[in-house]
Amino acid sequence: MDRKKNCFNLIRLLAAIEVFIGHASEHFEIPLPPILYEIWYAFRGVPIFFILSGFLIWNSLLKEENFKIYCRKRVARLYPELWAGVLINAAVMLAVYGKEIMIVPFIAFTFTQATVFQFWTPDCLRGYGVGTPNGALWTIGVMVQSYCMIFALNKWLRGRKSRMKFLIALLFAGMALNIITPGMKGFFPDIAYKLWSQTFFPYIWLFILGAVICECFDGIINFLMKYWPVLLAASLLISVLHLENGIGIYGTVGNSLLGAAIVGFAYALPDFDIKYDFSYGFYIYHMIVINLMVEYGCIGKVSYFLTAFIASAALAVISYYAAGGIGRKLRKDVSV
């Protein structure tokens, strides 16, 4: 089967929209109806991003082993659009909130937003918008760490006869780290727990799950394509019944079933795909828009929700063709 024939672009966009819905509902103070809330909660955007990243990165490593080229491609994928978003967000904050900003912390904040320390916000920006100028970007640091770990894991396992057994063992180990993470909160200082939650450790299992699906792709894809509705229904049931509440940052069983379901769906219905991947730009810009609107008191109306969605979508399209175009050119210019 041709691994390129799928609808991953559509799935990633839906995952980004799921993240937007959660943030917009919370910060605009527009509660979702109970049924919509359960569907939203079950279709978790961040785990989907991580699982698909693991799948696609592992697939790329089947053809490429050079770490320098690997890094250049990952940087070209992540950072041009990120840097454009960081600069735009900085300009917006200076224009709207400039009188409250202290220049040294602001410069440090802008630097951290553009690298891998997106989780930090200085006190001088806590009064802007929702209190975190682009909190959604915490995933960037986790992804960069996980990309490095996945490369090291692939290199270590290359040529080993027990390759799949090691992957499965590491998957369960990663699941265990995820499961015990919430319980660590009462045993360690708050700052230590927060820093731990910004490392790859609680989330690496999602990337490894994607790698496992990729590794045994030929043997399981027909099953996943046939039974993805069953897998998705089981995942939704676990979520709706709250069977994994309090078990890890993300439920291991429910999200494992969800990961298998979305891969099956992607290959069963490749014609559903959209030509361009606007998800990353949408993810980067949606909190910039929401913060700006909240700063101007836009709370409590559905029209604000729709306005933020349209603005985020428009910025995502611009980002894809502008900064994203630079990244695609850089990736294309990298030769193995």
Tab-separated table of C-alpha atoms in Angstrom:
chain	number	residue	atom	x	y	z
A	1	MET	CA	0.000	0.000	0.000
A	2	ASP	CA	1.159	3.517	-0.825
A	3	ARG	CA	1.778	5.195	2.542
A	4	LYS	CA	1.394	8.624	0.971
A	5	LYS	CA	-2.273	8.058	0.110
A	6	ASN	CA	-4.049	9.147	3.298
A	7	CYS	CA	-6.023	12.044	4.742
A	8	PHE	CA	-3.572	13.105	7.454
A	9	ASN	CA	-3.860	16.784	6.449
A	10	LEU	CA	-7.577	16.685	7.232
A	11	ILE	CA	-7.027	14.879	10.544
A	12	ARG	CA	-4.366	17.361	11.658
A	13	LEU	CA	-6.631	20.280	10.804
A	14	LEU	CA	-9.487	18.739	12.789
A	15	ALA	CA	-7.088	18.197	15.699
A	16	ALA	CA	-6.041	21.862	15.586
A	17	ILE	CA	-9.700	22.910	15.502
A	18	GLU	CA	-10.344	20.713	18.558
A	19	VAL	CA	-7.628	22.582	20.442
A	20	PHE	CA	-9.119	25.897	19.299
A	21	ILE	CA	-12.611	24.918	20.457
A	22	GLY	CA	-11.335	24.093	23.937
A	23	HIS	CA	-9.387	27.331	24.300
A	24	ALA	CA	-12.098	29.529	22.760
A	25	SER	CA	-14.831	27.989	24.894
A	26	GLU	CA	-12.794	28.515	28.060
A	27	HIS	CA	-11.460	32.003	27.444
A	28	PHE	CA	-14.559	33.467	25.786
A	29	GLU	CA	-16.602	31.891	28.611
A	30	ILE	CA	-18.926	30.069	26.222
A	31	PRO	CA	-19.608	26.591	27.661
A	32	LEU	CA	-20.127	23.796	25.163
A	33	PRO	CA	-23.418	21.852	25.287
A	34	PRO	CA	-22.898	18.564	27.212
A	35	ILE	CA	-23.008	16.302	24.139
A	36	LEU	CA	-20.632	18.522	22.159
A	37	TYR	CA	-18.341	18.723	25.184
A	38	GLU	CA	-18.084	14.922	25.397
A	39	ILE	CA	-17.281	14.641	21.681
A	40	TRP	CA	-14.728	17.461	21.940
A	41	TYR	CA	-13.104	15.912	25.004
A	42	ALA	CA	-12.838	12.479	23.361
A	43	PHE	CA	-11.178	13.765	20.190
A	44	ARG	CA	-8.036	15.128	21.876
A	45	GLY	CA	-6.022	17.229	19.463
A	46	VAL	CA	-2.602	17.157	21.143
A	47	PRO	CA	-2.384	13.342	21.463
A	48	ILE	CA	-3.396	13.067	17.807
A	49	PHE	CA	-0.589	15.452	16.806
A	50	PHE	CA	1.930	13.461	18.838
A	51	ILE	CA	0.816	10.052	17.530
A	52	LEU	CA	0.842	11.194	13.901
A	53	SER	CA	4.244	12.832	14.421
A	54	GLY	CA	5.627	9.540	15.732
A	55	PHE	CA	4.160	7.663	12.771
A	56	LEU	CA	5.437	10.097	10.137
A	57	ILE	CA	8.869	10.599	11.701
A	58	TRP	CA	9.418	6.850	12.012
A	59	ASN	CA	8.336	6.428	8.407
A	60	SER	CA	10.825	9.081	7.270
A	61	LEU	CA	13.603	7.333	9.196
A	62	LEU	CA	13.015	4.180	7.157
A	63	LYS	CA	14.698	6.089	4.322
A	64	GLU	CA	17.030	8.462	6.139
A	65	GLU	CA	19.682	8.022	8.854
A	66	ASN	CA	21.760	11.200	8.677
A	67	PHE	CA	21.155	13.165	11.888
A	68	LYS	CA	22.210	16.494	10.362
A	69	ILE	CA	19.726	16.171	7.521
A	70	TYR	CA	17.062	14.906	9.916
A	71	CYS	CA	17.524	17.973	12.150
A	72	ARG	CA	17.499	20.398	9.237
A	73	LYS	CA	14.227	18.965	7.973
A	74	ARG	CA	12.605	19.121	11.409
A	75	VAL	CA	13.800	22.700	11.946
A	76	ALA	CA	12.540	23.701	8.501
A	77	ARG	CA	9.169	22.123	9.313
A	78	LEU	CA	8.692	23.723	12.726
A	79	TYR	CA	10.486	27.026	12.945
A	80	PRO	CA	9.792	29.340	9.967
A	81	GLU	CA	6.070	29.479	10.761
A	82	LEU	CA	6.773	29.544	14.501
A	83	TRP	CA	9.217	32.460	14.193
A	84	ALA	CA	6.761	34.445	12.081
A	85	GLY	CA	4.045	33.831	14.669
A	86	VAL	CA	6.328	34.835	17.547
A	87	LEU	CA	7.284	38.099	15.827
A	88	ILE	CA	3.664	38.945	15.029
A	89	ASN	CA	2.605	38.168	18.598
A	90	ALA	CA	5.418	40.344	19.954
A	91	ALA	CA	4.368	43.238	17.714
A	92	VAL	CA	0.729	42.874	18.780
A	93	MET	CA	1.621	42.874	22.478
A	94	LEU	CA	3.885	45.906	22.106
A	95	ALA	CA	1.130	47.794	20.307
A	96	VAL	CA	-1.684	46.813	22.665
A	97	TYR	CA	0.023	46.249	26.016
A	98	GLY	CA	3.307	48.099	25.619
A	99	LYS	CA	3.003	50.353	28.668
A	100	GLU	CA	2.985	47.332	31.021
A	101	ILE	CA	5.912	45.535	29.387
A	102	MET	CA	9.406	45.411	30.892
A	103	ILE	CA	11.868	45.244	28.029
A	104	VAL	CA	14.402	42.701	29.372
A	105	PRO	CA	11.819	40.041	30.396
A	106	PHE	CA	9.965	40.693	27.148
A	107	ILE	CA	13.079	40.067	25.055
A	108	ALA	CA	13.785	36.910	27.069
A	109	PHE	CA	10.168	35.794	26.581
A	110	THR	CA	10.353	36.342	22.828
A	111	PHE	CA	13.556	34.282	22.695
A	112	THR	CA	12.025	31.413	24.668
A	113	GLN	CA	8.920	31.453	22.460
A	114	ALA	CA	11.158	31.073	19.402
A	115	THR	CA	13.199	28.150	20.779
A	116	VAL	CA	12.055	25.293	23.034
A	117	PHE	CA	11.101	27.024	26.301
A	118	GLN	CA	7.619	28.180	25.353
A	119	PHE	CA	6.173	27.255	28.748
A	120	TRP	CA	7.674	30.335	30.483
A	121	THR	CA	5.795	33.621	30.812
A	122	PRO	CA	7.256	36.643	32.684
A	123	ASP	CA	5.162	38.386	35.334
A	124	CYS	CA	4.936	41.570	33.254
A	125	LEU	CA	2.825	39.695	30.662
A	126	ARG	CA	0.503	37.908	33.083
A	127	GLY	CA	-2.026	40.721	32.798
A	128	TYR	CA	-2.290	40.480	29.028
A	129	GLY	CA	-5.208	38.579	27.521
A	130	VAL	CA	-5.715	35.248	29.268
A	131	GLY	CA	-2.419	35.468	31.173
A	132	THR	CA	-0.327	33.327	28.819
A	133	PRO	CA	0.326	35.083	25.477
A	134	ASN	CA	0.529	31.802	23.546
A	135	GLY	CA	0.345	28.927	25.998
A	136	ALA	CA	-0.507	26.423	23.264
A	137	LEU	CA	3.111	26.515	22.109
A	138	TRP	CA	4.259	24.340	25.041
A	139	THR	CA	3.955	21.382	22.666
A	140	ILE	CA	6.833	22.666	20.502
A	141	GLY	CA	9.437	21.931	23.186
A	142	VAL	CA	7.979	18.482	23.795
A	143	MET	CA	8.013	17.723	20.075
A	144	VAL	CA	11.639	18.798	19.619
A	145	GLN	CA	12.735	16.625	22.550
A	146	SER	CA	10.688	13.701	21.253
A	147	TYR	CA	12.065	14.067	17.719
A	148	CYS	CA	15.575	13.676	19.121
A	149	MET	CA	14.554	10.652	21.192
A	150	ILE	CA	12.801	8.980	18.258
A	151	PHE	CA	15.891	9.406	16.079
A	152	ALA	CA	18.117	7.930	18.804
A	153	LEU	CA	15.677	5.066	19.347
A	154	ASN	CA	15.495	4.267	15.650
A	155	LYS	CA	19.271	4.301	15.325
A	156	TRP	CA	19.688	2.080	18.389
A	157	LEU	CA	17.124	-0.447	17.144
A	158	ARG	CA	18.298	-0.516	13.528
A	159	GLY	CA	19.302	-4.037	12.534
A	160	ARG	CA	18.215	-5.657	15.812
A	161	LYS	CA	16.253	-8.894	15.467
A	162	SER	CA	14.131	-8.053	18.515
A	163	ARG	CA	13.365	-4.551	17.242
A	164	MET	CA	9.594	-4.825	17.683
A	165	LYS	CA	9.871	-6.304	21.175
A	166	PHE	CA	12.023	-3.376	22.283
A	167	LEU	CA	9.553	-0.902	20.809
A	168	ILE	CA	6.634	-2.533	22.612
A	169	ALA	CA	8.570	-2.620	25.885
A	170	LEU	CA	9.433	1.070	25.549
A	171	LEU	CA	5.822	1.855	24.693
A	172	PHE	CA	4.633	0.293	27.943
A	173	ALA	CA	7.409	2.009	29.873
A	174	GLY	CA	6.315	5.334	28.403
A	175	MET	CA	2.700	4.586	29.283
A	176	ALA	CA	3.787	3.905	32.856
A	177	LEU	CA	5.529	7.287	33.038
A	178	ASN	CA	2.355	8.945	31.777
A	179	ILE	CA	0.183	7.114	34.282
A	180	ILE	CA	2.297	7.995	37.325
A	181	THR	CA	2.818	11.649	36.354
A	182	PRO	CA	-0.337	13.124	38.009
A	183	GLY	CA	0.505	11.262	41.213
A	184	MET	CA	3.897	12.976	41.340
A	185	LYS	CA	2.278	16.334	41.979
A	186	GLY	CA	1.914	15.800	45.719
A	187	PHE	CA	5.415	14.399	46.219
A	188	PHE	CA	7.526	17.064	44.520
A	189	PRO	CA	7.665	20.873	44.642
A	190	ASP	CA	5.237	22.528	42.247
A	191	ILE	CA	8.035	23.926	40.077
A	192	ALA	CA	9.630	20.481	39.750
A	193	TYR	CA	6.322	18.942	38.700
A	194	LYS	CA	5.705	21.689	36.142
A	195	LEU	CA	9.167	21.241	34.661
A	196	TRP	CA	8.682	17.461	34.490
A	197	SER	CA	5.421	18.031	32.632
A	198	GLN	CA	7.316	20.056	30.025
A	199	THR	CA	9.730	17.222	29.256
A	200	PHE	CA	9.166	14.422	26.777
A	201	PHE	CA	8.827	11.769	29.498
A	202	PRO	CA	5.033	11.856	30.051
A	203	TYR	CA	4.320	12.091	26.313
A	204	ILE	CA	6.943	9.977	24.574
A	205	TRP	CA	4.635	6.951	24.587
A	206	LEU	CA	2.349	8.731	22.099
A	207	PHE	CA	5.235	9.158	19.649
A	208	ILE	CA	6.331	5.563	20.216
A	209	LEU	CA	2.752	4.403	19.612
A	210	GLY	CA	2.900	6.107	16.219
A	211	ALA	CA	6.259	4.438	15.598
A	212	VAL	CA	4.839	1.014	16.522
A	213	ILE	CA	1.931	1.460	14.097
A	214	CYS	CA	4.409	2.492	11.395
A	215	GLU	CA	6.769	-0.393	12.162
A	216	CYS	CA	4.060	-3.039	11.719
A	217	PHE	CA	2.109	-1.045	9.118
A	218	ASP	CA	1.944	-3.715	6.414
A	219	GLY	CA	0.667	-6.336	8.835
A	220	ILE	CA	-2.074	-4.280	10.516
A	221	ILE	CA	-3.214	-1.604	8.081
A	222	ASN	CA	-5.971	-3.735	6.505
A	223	PHE	CA	-7.343	-4.449	9.990
A	224	LEU	CA	-7.202	-0.761	10.935
A	225	MET	CA	-8.866	0.289	7.686
A	226	LYS	CA	-11.687	-2.202	8.216
A	227	TYR	CA	-12.304	-1.680	11.907
A	228	TRP	CA	-11.460	1.995	12.477
A	229	PRO	CA	-15.127	2.787	13.307
A	230	VAL	CA	-15.080	0.126	16.036
A	231	LEU	CA	-11.795	1.393	17.432
A	232	LEU	CA	-13.072	4.969	17.380
A	233	ALA	CA	-16.330	3.966	19.079
A	234	ALA	CA	-14.395	2.138	21.806
A	235	SER	CA	-12.211	5.191	22.343
A	236	LEU	CA	-15.267	7.449	22.551
A	237	LEU	CA	-16.959	5.083	24.994
A	238	ILE	CA	-13.943	5.087	27.310
A	239	SER	CA	-13.905	8.876	27.205
A	240	VAL	CA	-17.653	9.397	27.668
A	241	LEU	CA	-17.765	6.989	30.620
A	242	HIS	CA	-14.683	8.702	32.090
A	243	LEU	CA	-13.049	5.330	32.646
A	244	GLU	CA	-9.547	6.824	32.600
A	245	ASN	CA	-10.116	9.976	34.624
A	246	GLY	CA	-7.057	10.658	36.729
A	247	ILE	CA	-5.038	7.935	34.990
A	248	GLY	CA	-2.161	9.815	33.439
A	249	ILE	CA	-2.084	13.147	31.643
A	250	TYR	CA	-3.785	11.428	28.726
A	251	GLY	CA	-5.642	8.132	28.967
A	252	THR	CA	-3.429	5.363	27.647
A	253	VAL	CA	-6.128	2.945	26.476
A	254	GLY	CA	-8.496	5.519	25.029
A	255	ASN	CA	-5.808	7.422	23.160
A	256	SER	CA	-4.157	4.220	21.926
A	257	LEU	CA	-7.481	3.199	20.384
A	258	LEU	CA	-7.915	6.725	19.023
A	259	GLY	CA	-4.461	6.617	17.430
A	260	ALA	CA	-5.184	3.288	15.761
A	261	ALA	CA	-8.577	4.569	14.597
A	262	ILE	CA	-7.263	7.754	12.981
A	263	VAL	CA	-4.557	5.871	11.075
A	264	GLY	CA	-7.167	3.391	9.844
A	265	PHE	CA	-9.511	6.221	8.883
A	266	ALA	CA	-6.712	8.090	7.096
A	267	TYR	CA	-5.914	5.154	4.806
A	268	ALA	CA	-9.487	3.921	4.403
A	269	LEU	CA	-10.697	7.310	3.162
A	270	PRO	CA	-7.764	9.030	1.444
A	271	ASP	CA	-10.111	10.992	-0.846
A	272	PHE	CA	-11.238	12.984	2.189
A	273	ASP	CA	-7.844	14.637	2.377
A	274	ILE	CA	-7.233	18.314	1.778
A	275	LYS	CA	-4.351	19.309	-0.442
A	276	TYR	CA	-2.586	21.641	1.983
A	277	ASP	CA	-1.720	21.320	5.669
A	278	PHE	CA	-3.020	24.466	7.347
A	279	SER	CA	-3.108	22.899	10.808
A	280	TYR	CA	0.232	24.176	12.088
A	281	GLY	CA	-0.489	27.815	11.280
A	282	PHE	CA	-3.967	27.500	12.776
A	283	TYR	CA	-2.443	26.038	15.942
A	284	ILE	CA	0.170	28.807	16.209
A	285	TYR	CA	-2.164	31.746	15.627
A	286	HIS	CA	-5.393	30.798	17.365
A	287	MET	CA	-4.185	31.838	20.840
A	288	ILE	CA	-2.686	35.058	19.461
A	289	VAL	CA	-6.154	35.939	18.193
A	290	ILE	CA	-7.939	34.803	21.357
A	291	ASN	CA	-5.565	36.734	23.619
A	292	LEU	CA	-6.005	39.921	21.596
A	293	MET	CA	-9.789	39.622	21.659
A	294	VAL	CA	-9.903	38.882	25.392
A	295	GLU	CA	-7.642	41.880	26.014
A	296	TYR	CA	-10.327	44.017	24.363
A	297	GLY	CA	-13.077	42.436	26.486
A	298	CYS	CA	-14.546	40.112	23.886
A	299	ILE	CA	-16.182	37.591	26.219
A	300	GLY	CA	-19.488	35.778	26.353
A	301	LYS	CA	-20.778	35.965	22.769
A	302	VAL	CA	-20.812	33.207	20.159
A	303	SER	CA	-19.949	35.837	17.547
A	304	TYR	CA	-16.541	36.259	19.225
A	305	PHE	CA	-16.013	32.516	18.879
A	306	LEU	CA	-16.779	32.638	15.159
A	307	THR	CA	-14.680	35.770	14.634
A	308	ALA	CA	-11.671	34.145	16.295
A	309	PHE	CA	-12.108	31.025	14.158
A	310	ILE	CA	-12.241	32.986	10.905
A	311	ALA	CA	-9.276	35.166	11.860
A	312	SER	CA	-7.197	32.137	12.909
A	313	ALA	CA	-8.068	30.341	9.667
A	314	ALA	CA	-7.101	33.365	7.577
A	315	LEU	CA	-3.773	33.732	9.387
A	316	ALA	CA	-3.152	29.995	8.958
A	317	VAL	CA	-3.574	30.247	5.183
A	318	ILE	CA	-1.246	33.267	5.003
A	319	SER	CA	1.278	31.493	7.229
A	320	TYR	CA	1.196	28.373	5.055
A	321	TYR	CA	2.039	30.253	1.867
A	322	ALA	CA	4.472	32.777	3.385
A	323	ALA	CA	6.598	31.387	6.232
A	324	GLY	CA	5.503	27.823	5.487
A	325	GLY	CA	6.639	28.216	1.892
A	326	ILE	CA	10.130	29.110	3.104
A	327	GLY	CA	10.193	26.003	5.273
A	328	ARG	CA	9.081	23.749	2.430
A	329	LYS	CA	11.767	25.176	0.164
A	330	LEU	CA	14.409	24.554	2.828
A	331	ARG	CA	13.253	20.951	3.248
A	332	LYS	CA	13.257	20.408	-0.489
A	333	ASP	CA	16.772	21.772	-0.793
A	334	VAL	CA	18.116	19.258	1.746
A	335	SER	CA	19.637	16.310	-0.104
A	336	VAL	CA	20.351	12.926	1.450
